[in-house]
Coordinates of C-alpha atoms in Angstrom, one line a residue:
M1 CA 0.9 -34.1 46.1
T2 CA 2.5 -34.7 42.8
D3 CA -0.5 -36.7 41.6
S4 CA -2.9 -33.8 42.6
L5 CA -0.8 -31.3 40.6
V6 CA -0.8 -33.6 37.6
G7 CA -4.6 -33.9 38.0
Q8 CA -5.0 -30.1 38.1
A9 CA -2.9 -29.7 35.0
R10 CA -4.9 -32.4 33.1
S11 CA -8.3 -30.9 34.1
G12 CA -7.2 -27.3 33.3
S13 CA -7.3 -26.1 37.0
D14 CA -5.3 -23.0 37.8
G15 CA -4.9 -23.9 41.4
D16 CA -7.4 -21.6 43.0
G17 CA -10.5 -23.7 42.2
S18 CA -11.3 -22.2 38.8
T19 CA -11.0 -24.3 35.7
L20 CA -10.4 -23.6 32.0
P21 CA -11.9 -25.5 29.1
S22 CA -9.4 -28.1 27.9
N23 CA -9.7 -26.7 24.3
A24 CA -9.3 -23.0 25.3
P25 CA -6.7 -21.2 23.1
P26 CA -3.6 -19.9 24.9
P27 CA -3.5 -16.2 25.7
G28 CA -2.3 -14.2 22.6
P29 CA -3.4 -11.8 19.9
A30 CA -7.0 -11.4 18.8
Q31 CA -8.3 -14.4 16.9
S32 CA -10.6 -14.3 13.9
D33 CA -13.6 -16.5 13.4
Y34 CA -11.4 -19.1 11.8
G35 CA -8.9 -19.4 14.6
K36 CA -6.2 -17.3 12.8
P37 CA -4.8 -14.0 14.1
A38 CA -7.0 -11.1 13.0
S39 CA -5.5 -8.8 10.3
L40 CA -6.3 -5.3 9.3
A41 CA -8.1 -6.6 6.2
S42 CA -10.2 -9.1 8.1
D43 CA -11.2 -6.5 10.7
A44 CA -12.0 -3.9 8.0
W45 CA -14.2 -6.4 6.1
R46 CA -16.0 -7.4 9.3
D47 CA -16.9 -3.7 9.9
L48 CA -17.8 -3.1 6.2
R49 CA -20.2 -5.9 5.9
H50 CA -22.2 -4.6 8.8
N51 CA -22.3 -1.1 7.5
P52 CA -25.4 -0.3 5.4
M53 CA -23.8 2.7 3.8
F54 CA -21.1 0.4 2.3
W55 CA -23.7 -1.9 0.7
I56 CA -25.7 1.0 -0.7
A57 CA -22.5 2.5 -2.2
A58 CA -21.3 -0.9 -3.5
V59 CA -24.6 -1.7 -5.2
L60 CA -24.7 1.7 -6.9
I61 CA -21.1 1.4 -8.0
L62 CA -21.7 -2.1 -9.3
V63 CA -24.6 -0.9 -11.4
L64 CA -22.6 2.0 -12.8
L65 CA -19.7 -0.3 -13.6
V66 CA -22.0 -2.6 -15.6
M67 CA -23.4 0.4 -17.4
A68 CA -19.8 1.5 -18.3
V69 CA -18.7 -2.0 -19.4
A70 CA -21.9 -3.2 -21.2
P71 CA -24.2 -0.3 -21.9
G72 CA -26.0 -2.5 -24.5
L73 CA -27.6 -4.3 -21.6
F74 CA -29.6 -1.2 -20.7
T75 CA -30.4 0.3 -24.1
S76 CA -30.3 -0.7 -27.8
V77 CA -30.5 2.9 -29.0
D78 CA -27.4 4.5 -30.6
P79 CA -26.5 7.6 -28.5
T80 CA -24.9 9.3 -31.5
Y81 CA -28.1 8.9 -33.7
A82 CA -30.3 12.0 -33.9
V83 CA -33.7 12.6 -35.3
L84 CA -34.4 16.3 -35.6
S85 CA -38.1 15.8 -36.0
E86 CA -38.2 14.4 -32.4
A87 CA -36.1 17.1 -30.8
R88 CA -36.9 18.6 -27.4
Q89 CA -39.5 15.9 -26.5
G90 CA -40.3 15.1 -22.9
P91 CA -40.2 11.6 -21.4
S92 CA -42.4 9.2 -23.3
E93 CA -42.8 5.5 -23.9
K94 CA -40.4 5.7 -26.9
H95 CA -37.9 8.0 -25.1
A96 CA -37.8 7.3 -21.4
F97 CA -35.8 10.4 -20.6
G98 CA -36.9 12.5 -23.6
T99 CA -34.7 13.9 -26.3
T100 CA -32.2 16.6 -26.7
A101 CA -32.3 19.8 -28.7
L102 CA -30.8 17.9 -31.7
G103 CA -33.0 14.8 -31.3
Y104 CA -30.6 12.5 -29.4
D105 CA -32.1 10.0 -26.9
V106 CA -31.3 11.3 -23.4
Y107 CA -31.6 7.9 -21.8
A108 CA -29.1 6.3 -24.3
R109 CA -26.7 9.2 -23.8
T110 CA -27.0 9.0 -20.0
I111 CA -26.2 5.3 -20.1
Y112 CA -23.3 5.6 -22.4
G113 CA -22.0 8.7 -20.6
A114 CA -21.0 6.5 -17.6
R115 CA -18.2 4.9 -19.6
A116 CA -16.0 8.0 -20.1
S117 CA -16.7 9.5 -16.7
I118 CA -15.9 6.3 -14.8
L119 CA -12.8 5.5 -16.9
V120 CA -11.4 9.0 -16.1
G121 CA -12.2 8.5 -12.4
I122 CA -10.7 5.0 -12.0
F123 CA -7.5 5.6 -14.1
S124 CA -6.9 9.0 -12.5
S125 CA -7.2 7.5 -9.0
L126 CA -4.8 4.6 -9.9
V127 CA -2.2 6.8 -11.5
T128 CA -2.3 9.4 -8.8
A129 CA -2.1 6.8 -6.1
V130 CA 0.9 5.0 -7.7
V131 CA 2.9 8.2 -8.3
G132 CA 2.0 9.6 -4.8
V133 CA 2.8 6.3 -3.0
V134 CA 6.2 6.0 -4.7
A135 CA 7.1 9.6 -4.1
G136 CA 5.9 9.4 -0.5
L137 CA 7.8 6.2 0.2
L138 CA 11.1 7.4 -1.1
S139 CA 10.7 10.8 0.6
G140 CA 9.8 9.4 4.0
F141 CA 12.2 6.4 4.0
Y142 CA 15.4 8.0 2.8
G143 CA 14.9 11.6 3.9
G144 CA 17.8 14.0 3.4
W145 CA 18.2 15.7 0.1
L146 CA 15.8 13.3 -1.7
D147 CA 13.0 14.3 0.8
A148 CA 13.8 18.0 0.3
V149 CA 13.7 17.7 -3.5
L150 CA 10.5 15.7 -3.7
S151 CA 8.8 17.9 -1.1
R152 CA 9.7 21.1 -3.0
V153 CA 8.6 19.7 -6.4
G154 CA 5.3 18.5 -4.8
E155 CA 4.7 22.0 -3.3
I156 CA 5.0 23.5 -6.8
F157 CA 2.2 21.4 -8.2
F158 CA 0.2 21.5 -4.9
A159 CA 0.1 25.3 -5.1
I160 CA -1.8 25.1 -8.4
P161 CA -5.5 24.2 -8.0
L162 CA -6.4 21.0 -9.8
L163 CA -9.2 22.5 -11.9
L164 CA -7.2 25.6 -12.9
G165 CA -4.3 23.4 -13.9
G166 CA -6.6 21.2 -16.0
I167 CA -8.0 24.3 -17.7
L168 CA -4.5 25.6 -18.6
F169 CA -3.2 22.3 -19.8
L170 CA -6.2 21.5 -22.0
Y171 CA -6.2 25.0 -23.4
V172 CA -2.7 24.6 -24.5
F173 CA -3.2 20.9 -25.7
P174 CA -6.9 20.9 -26.7
N175 CA -8.9 17.9 -27.8
G176 CA -10.2 18.1 -31.4
L177 CA -13.4 16.6 -32.9
E178 CA -11.3 13.9 -34.5
T179 CA -9.3 13.0 -31.3
P180 CA -10.0 9.4 -30.3
L181 CA -11.8 8.7 -27.1
W182 CA -8.8 6.9 -25.5
Q183 CA -6.6 9.9 -26.3
Q184 CA -9.1 12.4 -24.8
V185 CA -9.4 10.3 -21.6
G186 CA -5.6 9.9 -21.5
K187 CA -5.1 13.7 -21.5
I188 CA -7.5 14.3 -18.7
V189 CA -6.0 11.4 -16.6
L190 CA -2.6 12.9 -17.2
V191 CA -3.5 16.4 -16.1
I192 CA -5.3 15.1 -13.0
A193 CA -2.3 12.9 -12.1
V194 CA 0.2 15.7 -12.6
F195 CA -1.7 18.1 -10.3
G196 CA -3.2 15.5 -7.9
W197 CA -0.2 13.4 -6.8
P198 CA 1.3 15.8 -4.2
S199 CA -1.5 15.4 -1.7
V200 CA -1.2 11.6 -1.9
A201 CA 2.6 11.9 -1.6
R202 CA 2.3 14.1 1.5
L203 CA -0.1 11.7 3.2
M204 CA 2.1 8.7 2.3
R205 CA 5.2 10.4 3.6
S206 CA 3.6 11.2 7.0
S207 CA 2.4 7.6 7.2
V208 CA 5.9 6.3 6.5
L209 CA 7.4 8.5 9.1
Q210 CA 5.0 7.0 11.7
V211 CA 5.7 3.4 10.7
K212 CA 9.5 3.7 10.2
P213 CA 10.5 3.9 13.9
N214 CA 8.5 0.9 14.9
D215 CA 10.3 -2.1 16.5
Y216 CA 9.6 -4.6 13.8
V217 CA 11.2 -2.3 11.2
T218 CA 14.2 -1.7 13.5
A219 CA 14.6 -5.5 14.0
A220 CA 14.4 -6.2 10.3
R221 CA 17.1 -3.6 9.6
A222 CA 19.3 -5.1 12.4
L223 CA 18.9 -8.6 10.8
G224 CA 20.4 -7.2 7.6
G225 CA 17.2 -6.5 5.6
S226 CA 17.8 -4.5 2.5
P227 CA 16.0 -1.2 1.9
F228 CA 13.8 -2.7 -0.8
R229 CA 12.8 -5.5 1.5
L230 CA 12.1 -3.2 4.4
I231 CA 9.9 -1.0 2.2
V232 CA 8.0 -3.8 0.5
Q233 CA 7.5 -6.2 3.4
H234 CA 7.3 -4.0 6.4
I235 CA 6.7 -0.3 5.7
L236 CA 4.4 -0.3 2.6
P237 CA 1.7 -2.8 4.0
N238 CA 1.5 -0.8 7.3
A239 CA 1.5 2.7 5.8
V240 CA -0.7 2.4 2.7
A241 CA -4.1 2.3 4.4
P242 CA -4.7 6.1 4.5
V243 CA -3.8 6.2 0.8
I244 CA -6.5 3.6 0.0
V245 CA -9.1 5.7 1.8
I246 CA -8.1 9.0 0.1
S247 CA -7.9 7.4 -3.3
T248 CA -11.4 6.1 -2.9
L249 CA -12.7 9.6 -2.0
N250 CA -10.6 11.2 -4.8
L251 CA -12.3 8.9 -7.4
G252 CA -15.6 10.8 -7.0
V253 CA -13.8 14.1 -7.0
F254 CA -12.0 13.3 -10.3
I255 CA -15.3 12.3 -11.9
S256 CA -16.7 15.7 -11.1
V257 CA -13.5 17.4 -12.4
E258 CA -13.9 15.6 -15.7
A259 CA -17.5 16.7 -15.9
T260 CA -16.5 20.3 -15.1
L261 CA -13.9 20.3 -17.8
S262 CA -16.3 18.8 -20.3
F263 CA -18.9 21.4 -19.2
L264 CA -16.4 24.1 -20.1
N265 CA -15.9 22.5 -23.6
I266 CA -12.2 21.8 -23.0
G267 CA -12.5 18.3 -21.6
L268 CA -14.0 15.5 -23.6
R269 CA -15.3 16.6 -27.0
P270 CA -18.0 15.1 -29.3
P271 CA -18.5 12.5 -30.7
A272 CA -17.5 11.3 -27.2
V273 CA -20.5 10.8 -24.9
S274 CA -20.1 12.2 -21.4
W275 CA -22.4 13.5 -18.7
G276 CA -20.4 16.8 -18.6
I277 CA -20.9 17.3 -22.4
D278 CA -24.7 16.7 -22.1
I279 CA -25.0 19.0 -19.1
S280 CA -23.1 21.7 -21.0
N281 CA -25.3 21.3 -24.1
A282 CA -28.4 21.6 -21.9
S283 CA -27.3 24.5 -19.7
S284 CA -28.6 27.4 -21.7
I285 CA -31.6 29.2 -20.2
G286 CA -33.8 28.5 -23.2
L287 CA -33.2 24.8 -23.1
V288 CA -33.6 24.5 -19.4
R289 CA -37.1 26.0 -19.7
A290 CA -38.1 24.2 -22.8
A291 CA -36.6 20.8 -22.1
P292 CA -35.4 20.5 -18.5
N293 CA -35.1 16.7 -18.9
M294 CA -31.9 17.3 -20.9
L295 CA -30.2 18.8 -17.8
L296 CA -32.0 16.8 -15.1
F297 CA -31.1 13.2 -15.9
P298 CA -27.4 13.5 -16.6
S299 CA -27.0 15.6 -13.5
I300 CA -28.8 13.0 -11.4
F301 CA -26.6 10.2 -12.6
L302 CA -23.4 12.3 -12.2
S303 CA -24.4 13.3 -8.6
A304 CA -25.3 9.7 -7.7
T305 CA -22.0 8.5 -9.0
V306 CA -19.9 11.0 -7.1
L307 CA -22.0 10.4 -4.0
A308 CA -21.6 6.6 -4.2
F309 CA -17.8 6.8 -4.3
I310 CA -17.7 9.3 -1.5
M311 CA -19.9 7.1 0.6
L312 CA -17.6 4.1 -0.2
G313 CA -14.6 6.2 0.8
D314 CA -16.2 7.1 4.1
A315 CA -17.1 3.5 4.9
V316 CA -13.6 2.3 4.1
R317 CA -12.2 5.1 6.2
D318 CA -14.3 4.1 9.2
A319 CA -13.4 0.5 8.8
I320 CA -9.7 1.0 8.5
D321 CA -9.4 3.6 11.3
P322 CA -12.4 3.4 13.7
K323 CA -11.0 6.4 15.7
L324 CA -12.1 8.6 12.8
R325 CA -15.8 7.8 13.3

């Protein structure tokens, strides 16, 4: 009888006639394709790479980033060089997108306009995410008076609409014609971060409150883990996923905010090149009728950029939390 039990164990028999492969992994957590426990990042990437919307958005964003980093790859024309004798021309072999009312090449200005808009969007999203994550972590983890203070401060800024706050700030601290581009971008990033962090902080706080009571956090605290270690190793990695999603979506929103401020002539100012500036310059009724290409092409590129980042945010959201599909 002992020999038969040993034979069953060696062959993988479970005693009722069924057998298991000798190389079958033991019961446990889900395994990835490489035999390692599946993680949130690996599961999200597996869903993303099978999502056509993700690849469309990724290709568009890659092209836009190359335009922003190396516009010389797309055009050799100086976007600040004007020829008055060639003003208000339609698309032609020499000027693919036509010319503006002052003789600037619309194609060159559209290519170079990606740099300022994408810089504002990326840095605004990063600064807003960092400030919101720190405030939300501290508020949700410690609670008490710190939570009350941060929540009330956040509600003050949250009550002011982002665009209205930007108009008021840039009206008090305007950009001049001699203001360097980095300083103009810095002002817009600052005003977006000041009025945009409360929504990220509230989302992070609610996520921390959901993660904080979990058993692994309680066990780490019982083993003597410091608050810093609990936050960095246990709470932050498991609570930051919603912030990643909302930051990706906000990037497109912040680009449109910059374009709106520049359209109102209080955002980026010439000689800076921006889609918002060109749309503002082409928005008069006379120019729209005489040279609609001035308004059409910057608007298309702006819309495509905002749409690409929103599509990316939707794809990331679906991959991180399939319940939201």
